[in-house]
Amino acid sequence: MVIALHYLVDMTAALSVNRYRRLLAALAGTLLLATLTAAQTKIVAPNNRYPVSDDVRIGKEAVAEVTKELPMLNDERLDDYVETIGAKLAAAIPAEFQHPEFRYSFDVVNQQEINAFALPGGPMFLNRGMIEAAKTEGEVAGVMGHEISHVALRHGTAQATSGQKFQIGSILGQVGGAILGGTLGNVISQGSQIGAGLGLMKYSRAYESQADILGAQILARAGYDPREMANMFKTLEAEGGSRGPEWFSSHPNPGNRFEAINNEARSLRVQGNGSTGQFQSIQARLRNMPPAYTAEQIAKGQAKTGAQTANTSTGNTGNSGNTSNIPTRTSVKVPPPSPSYRSSRPLNFLRLRLPENWKEVSGDADGVTYAPEGGFFQSRDGNTAFTHGVQIGLVPKATGDLQRDTNDLVTSLTRSNTQLRANGGYTRDSISGRRALRTTLSNISEVTGQRESVSLTATELADGRLLFLIGVAPQNEANAYETVFRRVRQSVELSDR
């Protein structure tokens, strides 16, 4: 069976632990911010009949759809870069617009068109094309500050408030269609939940003006020159042709945008220097990567999205969509599981016991695969498959609902493994004394061409992540291996609490 580990990093809505640490560190820095000059424009959030909890829920639901539709870049250095900038900006939101329930996160989409969007509750996505088009880090921060302002002012649900015929249960699609916007949004809206109600959630010019002004104030508090935001909008307006900015389809120019931002900038004092000093090296890194996907390629299903997305930071593609370089074999010689077990600690909070003749064959901080000799295969371009063994993995962005998160995991796996089929519902189980769900799937092995059995068990960690264990064995050996998989599951010890 071929399973990509790295796609899980961006599959669901919750922040990773590292992201919380960066954000908390930046929030602590707000204690040092000086008071801005009294001349700055006073911003009043628009009327909103929805509770803040609805923003959070809509964002969580929409982010799951976004990560299924769009190819995440999944480059650790790029992600760290935008998260560092984003944490500074989120920490600089004025107190009256801070919502403790919101969780700001920042991801890069491997898409060529110039675009960025933020979901209610905090999740933000920046197209790679947006970063490549910027001339300075301040311009990148300018777009991010503008998007954060839409979230902080709750413009998504405020816009829905003005459309009285719409109910909160239908806003997910309305938000999704608007934030994607442009070519891709229109294509997706024809056949996907995320694109429904494209027109309603396009931001009004009044909201754009608010986001410009509050964004300028946030930039100054975070140590960036607000004029960089105005410069970025000039850059966007100058772009044309096939790479024209989708961003304007859902962010209309309120009029005199450049002048209005510069006027506001004159009333603000930049608090220190917020630059990371990494902009040039980040752009050089992007230039050395394969070209980003176009909106047309994504809409036609030609991009690796969701579970198929490669992790460029490690060079391990884990590409479940292309296994042609793994040779097909009618049979494989694999020794039976040893009756002796050994202890292993694949993750810093997890210990388990495995057959003594199984070794770690693939792994990183997000998961690891154990297999016997002859049960694991890797092609020259990095694609991997295993016919016998166990994989332990994490879903860092989970909703906290075990059944929903397990459903999402199964859905993503079946989408990225075309022969993988769910056989039924879930059986209640436990891992380290915690509630778990277990199910069995069937697959056609990419290595042998024969049917294989896939056992999947999932439970929640204390920080909201989903932990899963997957056991794989040929169908004719499934009963014997299920005994081994059960023993492995029962041996798991978790120390995350």
Short mmCIF file of N, CA and C in Angstrom, two decimals, residues 40-46 52 90 92-102 104 148-149 151-155 210 213-215 217-218:
data_model
loop_
_atom_site.label_atom_id
_atom_site.label_comp_id
_atom_site.label_asym_id
_atom_site.label_seq_id
_atom_site.Cartn_x
_atom_site.Cartn_y
_atom_site.Cartn_z
N GLN A 40 -4.61 58.46 14.34
CA GLN A 40 -4.97 57.36 13.46
C GLN A 40 -6.48 57.21 13.36
N THR A 41 -6.93 56.63 12.26
CA THR A 41 -8.36 56.48 12.01
C THR A 41 -8.99 55.51 13.00
N LYS A 42 -10.14 55.87 13.51
CA LYS A 42 -10.88 54.99 14.41
C LYS A 42 -11.68 53.99 13.59
N ILE A 43 -11.48 52.70 13.87
CA ILE A 43 -12.18 51.64 13.15
C ILE A 43 -13.26 51.05 14.06
N VAL A 44 -14.45 50.87 13.51
CA VAL A 44 -15.55 50.25 14.25
C VAL A 44 -15.99 49.01 13.47
N ALA A 45 -15.96 47.88 14.13
CA ALA A 45 -16.36 46.64 13.47
C ALA A 45 -17.82 46.71 13.05
N PRO A 46 -18.17 46.18 11.88
CA PRO A 46 -19.56 46.25 11.40
C PRO A 46 -20.50 45.40 12.24
N VAL A 52 -19.16 34.73 17.85
CA VAL A 52 -17.79 34.46 17.43
C VAL A 52 -17.59 32.96 17.19
N ALA A 90 -0.61 39.00 14.00
CA ALA A 90 -1.74 38.62 14.85
C ALA A 90 -1.58 39.21 16.25
N ALA A 92 -0.25 41.97 16.92
CA ALA A 92 -0.39 43.43 16.85
C ALA A 92 -1.82 43.88 16.59
N ILE A 93 -2.77 42.95 16.55
CA ILE A 93 -4.18 43.33 16.38
C ILE A 93 -4.61 44.13 17.61
N PRO A 94 -5.24 45.29 17.44
CA PRO A 94 -5.69 46.06 18.60
C PRO A 94 -6.58 45.23 19.53
N ALA A 95 -6.51 45.53 20.81
CA ALA A 95 -7.19 44.72 21.82
C ALA A 95 -8.69 44.58 21.56
N GLU A 96 -9.32 45.63 21.03
CA GLU A 96 -10.77 45.57 20.84
C GLU A 96 -11.18 44.60 19.73
N PHE A 97 -10.21 44.18 18.90
CA PHE A 97 -10.51 43.23 17.84
C PHE A 97 -9.85 41.88 18.05
N GLN A 98 -9.29 41.69 19.24
CA GLN A 98 -8.72 40.39 19.57
C GLN A 98 -9.84 39.45 20.01
N HIS A 99 -9.86 38.26 19.47
CA HIS A 99 -10.85 37.25 19.84
C HIS A 99 -10.09 36.02 20.32
N PRO A 100 -10.09 35.73 21.62
CA PRO A 100 -9.31 34.61 22.15
C PRO A 100 -9.65 33.27 21.50
N GLU A 101 -10.86 33.16 20.97
CA GLU A 101 -11.26 31.88 20.36
C GLU A 101 -10.59 31.66 19.01
N PHE A 102 -10.11 32.73 18.38
CA PHE A 102 -9.52 32.61 17.05
C PHE A 102 -8.14 31.96 17.13
N TYR A 104 -5.02 31.79 14.59
CA TYR A 104 -4.44 32.20 13.31
C TYR A 104 -3.40 31.18 12.86
N ILE A 148 -5.64 39.54 7.70
CA ILE A 148 -5.88 39.40 9.14
C ILE A 148 -6.94 40.39 9.60
N SER A 149 -6.94 41.57 9.01
CA SER A 149 -7.94 42.58 9.38
C SER A 149 -9.35 42.12 9.04
N VAL A 151 -10.38 39.10 9.10
CA VAL A 151 -10.73 38.12 10.12
C VAL A 151 -11.06 38.80 11.44
N ALA A 152 -10.18 39.71 11.87
CA ALA A 152 -10.36 40.36 13.17
C ALA A 152 -11.65 41.17 13.21
N LEU A 153 -12.02 41.79 12.09
CA LEU A 153 -13.26 42.57 12.02
C LEU A 153 -14.48 41.70 11.71
N ARG A 154 -14.24 40.40 11.50
CA ARG A 154 -15.30 39.43 11.26
C ARG A 154 -16.13 39.79 10.03
N HIS A 155 -15.45 40.19 8.99
CA HIS A 155 -16.14 40.65 7.79
C HIS A 155 -16.93 39.54 7.10
N GLN A 210 -11.90 49.34 5.28
CA GLN A 210 -11.62 49.06 6.68
C GLN A 210 -10.39 48.18 6.84
N ILE A 213 -7.16 50.14 6.24
CA ILE A 213 -6.76 51.05 7.32
C ILE A 213 -6.32 50.27 8.56
N LEU A 214 -7.13 49.28 8.97
CA LEU A 214 -6.71 48.49 10.13
C LEU A 214 -5.42 47.72 9.82
N GLY A 215 -5.31 47.23 8.60
CA GLY A 215 -4.09 46.53 8.20
C GLY A 215 -2.87 47.43 8.32
N GLN A 217 -2.50 49.93 10.38
CA GLN A 217 -2.24 50.11 11.81
C GLN A 217 -1.55 48.87 12.40
N ILE A 218 -2.00 47.69 11.99
CA ILE A 218 -1.38 46.46 12.48
C ILE A 218 0.06 46.36 12.02
#
